PDB file of C-alpha atoms in Angstrom:
ATOM      1  CA  ILE S   1      28.567 142.260  14.996  1.00 43.00           C
ATOM      2  CA  LYS S   2      29.744 141.930  11.285  1.00 41.00           C
ATOM      3  CA  LYS S   3      27.547 139.794   9.848  1.00 42.00           C
ATOM      4  CA  SER S   4      29.419 140.067   6.857  1.00 42.00           C
ATOM      5  CA  HIS S   5      32.903 138.828   8.302  1.00 43.00           C
ATOM      6  CA  HIS S   6      31.114 135.297   9.297  1.00 40.00           C
ATOM      7  CA  TRP S   7      29.663 132.563   6.838  1.00 31.00           C
ATOM      8  CA  GLU S   8      28.183 128.453   7.709  1.00 36.00           C
ATOM      9  CA  GLY S   9      29.453 126.579   4.677  1.00 36.00           C
ATOM     10  CA  HIS S  10      26.960 124.450   3.087  1.00 36.00           C
ATOM     11  CA  THR S  11      27.186 122.079   0.422  1.00 37.00           C
ATOM     12  CA  MET S  12      25.989 121.858  -2.315  1.00 37.00           C
ATOM     13  CA  SER S  13      24.233 119.084  -3.953  1.00 39.00           C
ATOM     14  CA  GLN S  14      23.937 120.504  -7.509  1.00 45.00           C
ATOM     15  CA  SER S  15      24.982 123.320  -8.896  1.00 47.00           C
ATOM     16  CA  MET S  16      22.621 126.616  -8.878  1.00 45.00           C
ATOM     17  CA  PRO S  17      20.042 127.567 -11.825  1.00 45.00           C
ATOM     18  CA  PRO S  18      21.641 130.393 -13.850  1.00 44.00           C
ATOM     19  CA  ASN S  19      19.970 134.025 -12.623  1.00 45.00           C
ATOM     20  CA  TYR S  20      18.631 135.634 -16.014  1.00 39.00           C
ATOM     21  CA  ASP S  21      17.341 138.765 -13.860  1.00 44.00           C
ATOM     22  CA  GLU S  22      19.806 141.166 -14.690  1.00 48.00           C
ATOM     23  CA  ARG S  23      19.050 143.680 -11.825  1.00 49.00           C
ATOM     24  CA  ASN S  24      18.908 141.050  -9.144  1.00 53.00           C
ATOM     25  CA  ARG S  25      22.397 139.988 -10.979  1.00 51.00           C
ATOM     26  CA  GLU S  26      23.480 143.884  -9.911  1.00 49.00           C
ATOM     27  CA  GLU S  27      21.851 143.314  -6.581  1.00 51.00           C
ATOM     28  CA  SER S  28      24.531 140.545  -5.754  1.00 82.00           C
ATOM     29  CA  ILE S  29      27.716 142.201  -7.466  1.00 89.00           C
ATOM     30  CA  SER S  30      26.548 144.929  -5.284  1.00 91.00           C
ATOM     31  CA  ALA S  31      26.706 143.097  -2.122  1.00 92.00           C
ATOM     32  CA  ARG S  32      29.920 142.581  -3.044  1.00 92.00           C
ATOM     33  CA  VAL S  33      31.158 146.144  -3.105  1.00 94.00           C
ATOM     34  CA  TYR S  34      29.045 146.466  -0.301  1.00 94.00           C
ATOM     35  CA  ARG S  35      30.321 144.287   1.783  1.00 92.00           C
ATOM     36  CA  GLU S  36      34.379 145.254   0.493  1.00 94.00           C
ATOM     37  CA  ILE S  37      34.656 148.648   0.892  1.00 96.00           C
ATOM     38  CA  LYS S  38      33.052 148.495   4.274  1.00 94.00           C
ATOM     39  CA  ASN S  39      36.042 145.910   5.120  1.00 93.00           C
ATOM     40  CA  LYS S  40      38.721 147.974   3.153  1.00 95.00           C
ATOM     41  CA  ILE S  41      37.276 150.931   5.611  1.00 95.00           C
ATOM     42  CA  LEU S  42      37.121 148.730   9.097  1.00 94.00           C
ATOM     43  CA  GLN S  43      40.864 148.072   7.945  1.00 93.00           C
ATOM     44  CA  LEU S  44      41.960 150.783   6.712  1.00 94.00           C
ATOM     45  CA  ASP S  45      42.934 150.570   3.567  1.00 94.00           C
ATOM     46  CA  TYR S  46      40.352 153.646   3.000  1.00 95.00           C
ATOM     47  CA  LEU S  47      41.937 155.280   6.341  1.00 95.00           C
ATOM     48  CA  PRO S  48      39.389 158.110   7.770  1.00 95.00           C
ATOM     49  CA  GLY S  49      38.790 160.543   6.150  1.00 93.00           C
ATOM     50  CA  SER S  50      39.887 160.168   2.835  1.00 93.00           C
ATOM     51  CA  TYR S  51      38.120 160.482  -0.998  1.00 93.00           C
ATOM     52  CA  LEU S  52      36.797 157.345  -3.143  1.00 94.00           C
ATOM     53  CA  THR S  53      35.635 157.818  -6.524  1.00 92.00           C
ATOM     54  CA  GLU S  54      32.331 155.984  -7.600  1.00 92.00           C
ATOM     55  CA  ALA S  55      34.656 155.297 -11.287  1.00 92.00           C
ATOM     56  CA  ARG S  56      37.898 155.158  -9.089  1.00 92.00           C
ATOM     57  CA  LEU S  57      36.130 151.788  -7.347  1.00 95.00           C
ATOM     58  CA  ALA S  58      34.572 150.085 -10.084  1.00 95.00           C
ATOM     59  CA  GLU S  59      37.801 150.021 -11.422  1.00 95.00           C
ATOM     60  CA  GLU S  60      38.883 148.645  -8.561  1.00 95.00           C
ATOM     61  CA  TYR S  61      36.610 145.834  -8.138  1.00 94.00           C
ATOM     62  CA  GLY S  62      35.609 145.301 -12.595  1.00 94.00           C
ATOM     63  CA  VAL S  63      32.177 146.153 -12.074  1.00 94.00           C
ATOM     64  CA  SER S  64      30.011 148.644 -13.804  1.00 92.00           C
ATOM     65  CA  ARG S  65      28.901 151.828 -11.837  1.00 92.00           C
ATOM     66  CA  MET S  66      25.809 151.105 -11.254  1.00 93.00           C
ATOM     67  CA  PRO S  67      26.437 147.895  -8.285  1.00 92.00           C
ATOM     68  CA  VAL S  68      28.931 150.682  -7.048  1.00 94.00           C
ATOM     69  CA  ARG S  69      26.537 153.281  -7.119  1.00 93.00           C
ATOM     70  CA  ILE S  70      24.074 151.298  -5.298  1.00 93.00           C
ATOM     71  CA  ALA S  71      26.816 149.740  -3.048  1.00 94.00           C
ATOM     72  CA  ILE S  72      28.375 153.608  -1.677  1.00 95.00           C
ATOM     73  CA  GLN S  73      23.958 154.596  -0.736  1.00 94.00           C
ATOM     74  CA  LYS S  74      23.852 151.881   1.254  1.00 94.00           C
ATOM     75  CA  LEU S  75      27.663 152.719   2.999  1.00 96.00           C
ATOM     76  CA  SER S  76      25.915 156.770   2.873  1.00 95.00           C
ATOM     77  CA  SER S  77      22.779 155.674   5.181  1.00 94.00           C
ATOM     78  CA  GLU S  78      25.303 153.350   6.988  1.00 93.00           C
ATOM     79  CA  GLY S  79      26.955 156.973   7.722  1.00 94.00           C
ATOM     80  CA  TRP S  80      30.246 155.069   6.181  1.00 96.00           C
ATOM     81  CA  LEU S  81      30.718 157.277   3.188  1.00 96.00           C
ATOM     82  CA  LEU S  82      29.806 161.148   2.870  1.00 93.00           C
ATOM     83  CA  SER S  83      29.388 163.356  -0.149  1.00 84.00           C
ATOM     84  CA  ASP S  84      30.193 167.254  -0.297  1.00 72.00           C
ATOM     85  CA  PHE S  85      28.491 169.334  -2.523  1.00 62.00           C
ATOM     86  CA  ARG S  86      31.760 168.510  -5.445  1.00 67.00           C
ATOM     87  CA  ARG S  87      29.867 164.390  -4.827  1.00 70.00           C
ATOM     88  CA  LYS S  88      33.690 163.093  -3.386  1.00 83.00           C
ATOM     89  CA  LEU S  89      32.985 160.582  -1.214  1.00 92.00           C
ATOM     90  CA  ARG S  90      34.706 161.197   1.881  1.00 94.00           C
ATOM     91  CA  VAL S  91      35.230 157.970   5.088  1.00 96.00           C
ATOM     92  CA  LYS S  92      33.747 159.012   7.473  1.00 95.00           C
ATOM     93  CA  ASP S  93      36.863 160.546   9.492  1.00 94.00           C
ATOM     94  CA  VAL S  94      37.765 159.777  13.529  1.00 93.00           C
ATOM     95  CA  THR S  95      37.975 162.378  15.562  1.00 90.00           C
ATOM     96  CA  GLN S  96      38.905 162.552  19.564  1.00 88.00           C
ATOM     97  CA  LYS S  97      35.602 163.592  20.375  1.00 91.00           C
ATOM     98  CA  SER S  98      34.350 160.715  18.369  1.00 90.00           C
ATOM     99  CA  VAL S  99      37.105 158.767  19.813  1.00 90.00           C
ATOM    100  CA  GLN S 100      35.908 160.118  23.624  1.00 89.00           C
ATOM    101  CA  ASP S 101      31.534 159.771  22.586  1.00 91.00           C
ATOM    102  CA  LEU S 102      32.640 156.249  22.131  1.00 91.00           C
ATOM    103  CA  PHE S 103      34.040 155.276  24.972  1.00 90.00           C
ATOM    104  CA  SER S 104      31.202 156.590  27.267  1.00 92.00           C
ATOM    105  CA  PHE S 105      28.902 155.104  24.989  1.00 94.00           C
ATOM    106  CA  ARG S 106      30.123 151.697  25.521  1.00 93.00           C
ATOM    107  CA  GLU S 107      30.802 152.354  29.590  1.00 95.00           C
ATOM    108  CA  ILE S 108      27.047 153.684  30.337  1.00 96.00           C
ATOM    109  CA  ILE S 109      25.656 150.993  28.137  1.00 96.00           C
ATOM    110  CA  GLU S 110      27.539 147.899  28.895  1.00 97.00           C
ATOM    111  CA  THR S 111      27.964 148.316  33.127  1.00 97.00           C
ATOM    112  CA  ARG S 112      24.372 148.670  32.075  1.00 98.00           C
ATOM    113  CA  ALA S 113      23.882 145.669  30.641  1.00 98.00           C
ATOM    114  CA  LEU S 114      26.223 143.284  32.456  1.00 98.00           C
ATOM    115  CA  GLN S 115      23.843 144.952  36.556  1.00 98.00           C
ATOM    116  CA  LYS S 116      20.761 143.628  33.875  1.00 98.00           C
ATOM    117  CA  ILE S 117      22.542 140.003  33.735  1.00 98.00           C
ATOM    118  CA  PHE S 118      23.159 140.439  37.199  1.00 98.00           C
ATOM    119  CA  GLU S 119      19.664 141.380  37.992  1.00 98.00           C
ATOM    120  CA  ASP S 120      18.483 138.687  36.364  1.00 98.00           C
ATOM    121  CA  ASP S 121      20.305 135.894  37.578  1.00 98.00           C
ATOM    122  CA  ARG S 122      21.174 134.918  34.055  1.00 98.00           C
ATOM    123  CA  THR S 123      25.124 134.601  35.191  1.00 98.00           C
ATOM    124  CA  TRP S 124      25.849 131.433  34.657  1.00 98.00           C
ATOM    125  CA  GLU S 125      23.885 131.932  30.715  1.00 98.00           C
ATOM    126  CA  TYR S 126      25.974 134.663  30.485  1.00 98.00           C
ATOM    127  CA  SER S 127      29.364 133.176  31.753  1.00 97.00           C
ATOM    128  CA  PHE S 128      28.967 130.126  29.057  1.00 97.00           C
ATOM    129  CA  LEU S 129      28.032 132.669  25.704  1.00 96.00           C
ATOM    130  CA  ILE S 130      30.319 135.270  26.859  1.00 96.00           C
ATOM    131  CA  GLU S 131      33.513 131.939  26.856  1.00 96.00           C
ATOM    132  CA  GLN S 132      32.389 131.393  23.877  1.00 94.00           C
ATOM    133  CA  LYS S 133      33.860 134.741  22.700  1.00 93.00           C
ATOM    134  CA  LEU S 134      37.173 134.255  24.139  1.00 93.00           C
ATOM    135  CA  LEU S 135      37.215 130.794  22.518  1.00 94.00           C
ATOM    136  CA  ARG S 136      37.128 133.389  19.195  1.00 92.00           C
ATOM    137  CA  MET S 137      40.158 135.443  20.324  1.00 91.00           C
ATOM    138  CA  ARG S 138      42.195 133.208  21.147  1.00 92.00           C
ATOM    139  CA  ALA S 139      42.201 131.910  18.295  1.00 93.00           C
ATOM    140  CA  ALA S 140      42.695 134.740  15.988  1.00 90.00           C
ATOM    141  CA  ARG S 141      45.797 136.492  18.681  1.00 88.00           C
ATOM    142  CA  ASP S 142      47.548 135.866  14.954  1.00 89.00           C
ATOM    143  CA  ASN S 143      45.771 138.345  13.478  1.00 90.00           C
ATOM    144  CA  TYR S 144      45.267 141.932  15.379  1.00 88.00           C
ATOM    145  CA  TYR S 145      41.844 142.832  13.044  1.00 90.00           C
ATOM    146  CA  GLU S 146      39.765 139.742  14.296  1.00 91.00           C
ATOM    147  CA  TYR S 147      40.713 139.636  17.221  1.00 90.00           C
ATOM    148  CA  MET S 148      39.238 143.029  17.486  1.00 90.00           C
ATOM    149  CA  VAL S 149      36.650 141.813  15.907  1.00 92.00           C
ATOM    150  CA  ALA S 150      35.489 138.636  18.277  1.00 91.00           C
ATOM    151  CA  ASP S 151      36.441 140.868  21.278  1.00 91.00           C
ATOM    152  CA  ALA S 152      34.077 143.550  19.668  1.00 92.00           C
ATOM    153  CA  GLU S 153      31.443 140.427  20.034  1.00 93.00           C
ATOM    154  CA  MET S 154      32.399 139.833  22.958  1.00 94.00           C
ATOM    155  CA  HIS S 155      31.020 143.265  23.355  1.00 94.00           C
ATOM    156  CA  PHE S 156      27.673 142.654  21.946  1.00 95.00           C
ATOM    157  CA  GLU S 157      27.239 139.757  23.413  1.00 95.00           C
ATOM    158  CA  LEU S 158      27.108 141.425  26.510  1.00 97.00           C
ATOM    159  CA  ILE S 159      24.256 144.025  26.058  1.00 96.00           C
ATOM    160  CA  THR S 160      21.626 140.244  24.506  1.00 96.00           C
ATOM    161  CA  VAL S 161      21.161 140.931  27.338  1.00 98.00           C
ATOM    162  CA  PHE S 162      17.882 143.537  26.373  1.00 98.00           C
ATOM    163  CA  ASP S 163      16.429 141.907  24.147  1.00 97.00           C
ATOM    164  CA  ASN S 164      15.741 144.699  22.461  1.00 97.00           C
ATOM    165  CA  ASP S 165      16.047 145.302  18.407  1.00 96.00           C
ATOM    166  CA  ARG S 166      16.605 148.883  18.676  1.00 96.00           C
ATOM    167  CA  ILE S 167      19.617 148.435  21.171  1.00 96.00           C
ATOM    168  CA  LYS S 168      21.301 145.445  18.999  1.00 94.00           C
ATOM    169  CA  ASP S 169      20.532 148.453  15.646  1.00 93.00           C
ATOM    170  CA  ILE S 170      22.132 151.199  17.675  1.00 93.00           C
ATOM    171  CA  TYR S 171      24.832 148.534  18.871  1.00 94.00           C
ATOM    172  CA  TYR S 172      26.265 146.979  15.719  1.00 92.00           C
ATOM    173  CA  PRO S 173      27.397 149.927  13.934  1.00 92.00           C
ATOM    174  CA  ILE S 174      28.993 151.494  17.240  1.00 93.00           C
ATOM    175  CA  CYS S 175      31.093 147.654  17.565  1.00 92.00           C
ATOM    176  CA  ASP S 176      32.259 148.317  13.945  1.00 93.00           C
ATOM    177  CA  GLU S 177      33.181 151.721  14.360  1.00 93.00           C
ATOM    178  CA  LEU S 178      34.947 150.668  17.639  1.00 90.00           C
ATOM    179  CA  VAL S 179      36.324 147.959  15.690  1.00 91.00           C
ATOM    180  CA  ARG S 180      37.913 150.714  13.483  1.00 93.00           C
ATOM    181  CA  ILE S 181      39.331 152.633  16.029  1.00 91.00           C
ATOM    182  CA  ASP S 182      40.794 149.408  18.048  1.00 88.00           C
ATOM    183  CA  LEU S 183      42.899 149.620  14.704  1.00 90.00           C
ATOM    184  CA  LEU S 184      44.290 152.515  14.909  1.00 89.00           C
ATOM    185  CA  LEU S 185      45.726 151.489  18.590  1.00 86.00           C
ATOM    186  CA  SER S 186      47.120 148.673  17.383  1.00 79.00           C
ATOM    187  CA  GLU S 187      51.113 149.694  18.099  1.00 71.00           C
ATOM    188  CA  VAL S 188      49.925 150.382  21.437  1.00 67.00           C
ATOM    189  CA  VAL S 189      47.648 148.106  22.530  1.00 66.00           C
ATOM    190  CA  THR S 190      48.369 144.447  22.913  1.00 64.00           C
ATOM    191  CA  ARG S 191      47.489 141.175  22.127  1.00 63.00           C
ATOM    192  CA  ASP S 192      46.475 140.077  25.962  1.00 79.00           C
ATOM    193  CA  ILE S 193      42.231 141.359  26.182  1.00 84.00           C
ATOM    194  CA  HIS S 194      41.442 138.052  26.747  1.00 87.00           C
ATOM    195  CA  ILE S 195      43.645 137.460  29.664  1.00 90.00           C
ATOM    196  CA  GLY S 196      41.072 140.084  30.877  1.00 90.00           C
ATOM    197  CA  ILE S 197      38.213 138.523  30.151  1.00 93.00           C
ATOM    198  CA  GLU S 198      38.383 134.945  31.467  1.00 95.00           C
ATOM    199  CA  LYS S 199      38.571 137.218  34.503  1.00 95.00           C
ATOM    200  CA  LEU S 200      35.554 138.687  33.811  1.00 96.00           C
ATOM    201  CA  VAL S 201      34.281 135.173  32.951  1.00 97.00           C
ATOM    202  CA  ALA S 202      35.294 133.508  36.041  1.00 97.00           C
ATOM    203  CA  ALA S 203      34.086 136.382  38.565  1.00 98.00           C
ATOM    204  CA  ILE S 204      30.109 136.127  36.191  1.00 98.00           C
ATOM    205  CA  ARG S 205      31.149 132.739  37.248  1.00 97.00           C
ATOM    206  CA  ASP S 206      30.979 132.972  40.681  1.00 98.00           C
ATOM    207  CA  LYS S 207      28.370 135.732  41.303  1.00 98.00           C
ATOM    208  CA  ASP S 208      30.806 138.320  41.714  1.00 98.00           C
ATOM    209  CA  TYR S 209      29.387 142.021  40.643  1.00 98.00           C
ATOM    210  CA  ASP S 210      32.261 143.679  41.918  1.00 98.00           C
ATOM    211  CA  THR S 211      34.672 141.419  40.086  1.00 97.00           C
ATOM    212  CA  ALA S 212      33.240 141.239  36.876  1.00 97.00           C
ATOM    213  CA  TYR S 213      32.819 144.612  36.918  1.00 96.00           C
ATOM    214  CA  TYR S 214      37.030 145.615  37.741  1.00 94.00           C
ATOM    215  CA  TYR S 215      37.668 143.761  34.813  1.00 93.00           C
ATOM    216  CA  LEU S 216      35.210 145.719  32.727  1.00 93.00           C
ATOM    217  CA  LYS S 217      36.073 148.691  33.720  1.00 92.00           C
ATOM    218  CA  ARG S 218      39.958 148.291  32.956  1.00 87.00           C
ATOM    219  CA  ASP S 219      39.779 146.844  29.979  1.00 85.00           C
ATOM    220  CA  HIS S 220      37.437 148.500  27.897  1.00 86.00           C
ATOM    221  CA  PHE S 221      36.001 151.392  28.976  1.00 85.00           C
ATOM    222  CA  GLY S 222      39.563 152.933  29.803  1.00 72.00           C
ATOM    223  CA  THR S 223      40.029 156.285  28.811  1.00 70.00           C
ATOM    224  CA  THR S 224      44.757 156.416  29.172  1.00 66.00           C
ATOM    225  CA  ILE S 225      47.626 154.530  27.769  1.00 60.00           C
ATOM    226  CA  GLY S 226      50.577 154.998  28.735  1.00 57.00           C
ATOM    227  CA  GLY S 227      50.132 158.382  30.179  1.00 58.00           C
ATOM    228  CA  TYR S 228      48.102 159.482  27.361  1.00 64.00           C
ATOM    229  CA  SER S 229      43.961 159.136  26.083  1.00 80.00           C
ATOM    230  CA  VAL S 230      43.910 156.682  23.950  1.00 81.00           C
ATOM    231  CA  ALA S 231      41.499 160.075  21.512  1.00 82.00           C
ATOM    232  CA  GLN S 232      44.893 161.622  21.161  1.00 83.00           C
ATOM    233  CA  GLN S 233      46.391 158.171  20.740  1.00 84.00           C
ATOM    234  CA  VAL S 234      44.628 157.744  17.865  1.00 86.00           C
ATOM    235  CA  GLU S 235      44.931 160.624  16.683  1.00 85.00           C
ATOM    236  CA  LYS S 236      48.439 159.971  17.118  1.00 86.00           C
ATOM    237  CA  HIS S 237      48.564 157.082  14.728  1.00 85.00           C
ATOM    238  CA  LEU S 238      46.060 158.489  12.246  1.00 87.00           C
ATOM    239  CA  ALA S 239      48.341 161.025  11.531  1.00 88.00           C
ATOM    240  CA  GLU S 240      51.328 158.892  11.418  1.00 88.00           C
ATOM    241  CA  LEU S 241      49.377 157.015   8.270  1.00 88.00           C
ATOM    242  CA  ARG S 242      48.018 159.599   6.153  1.00 87.00           C
ATOM    243  CA  ALA S 243      51.824 160.876   6.720  1.00 88.00           C
ATOM    244  CA  ALA S 244      52.747 157.588   5.156  1.00 88.00           C
ATOM    245  CA  GLN S 245      50.228 157.419   2.303  1.00 81.00           C
ATOM    246  CA  ASN S 246      51.405 160.682   0.948  1.00 75.00           C
TER     247      ASN S 246
END
């Protein structure tokens, strides 16, 4: 989902030529700063609702204010940073309502995606596509963040069945936001989501829609954990993190 997290390795046979275009250099630095700020937002180093400043970010990343400003503009356009009338930057918050809305939206679109996989007789193809994401989840079990990124990539794989770029554009930030929410649930969510996905893959391969939907709904559309709503659990853990920072 996060295109900035996974890069194909390329070996260069010779050194890259120097870049004398300062404008392009600034854009390159701003791209790095953008990725690093966004990763820190997703990994909760910058907590939801916390405040940042351009000066602080420039100092933290050891760069001038211009690339930071460019990165901020992009993050603001994506909704990750919000500025108030005092020009203070606030990291996009997580509320009970936003959590409920995201889970509801995911259930609507992914239920339809699963139906379309069966309707279009693409069960064999998608069982293997989802299985590839499952392998990444297994490999990342010791890193909860990477584990949930791989889970989000599985969800994104489901919606590719629509072959619709607008849906993909909408779903990229939703998957990012769900990774952030999953990190806020790390204390109550066990690292065995992949076991249910194994059963989901088997059901899709066997063309058993009812069983496939059962595991998708059970493990990914649920709105309660341990008798509490997911939204309440997220808010509780976020409050604890904020208290620990103060």
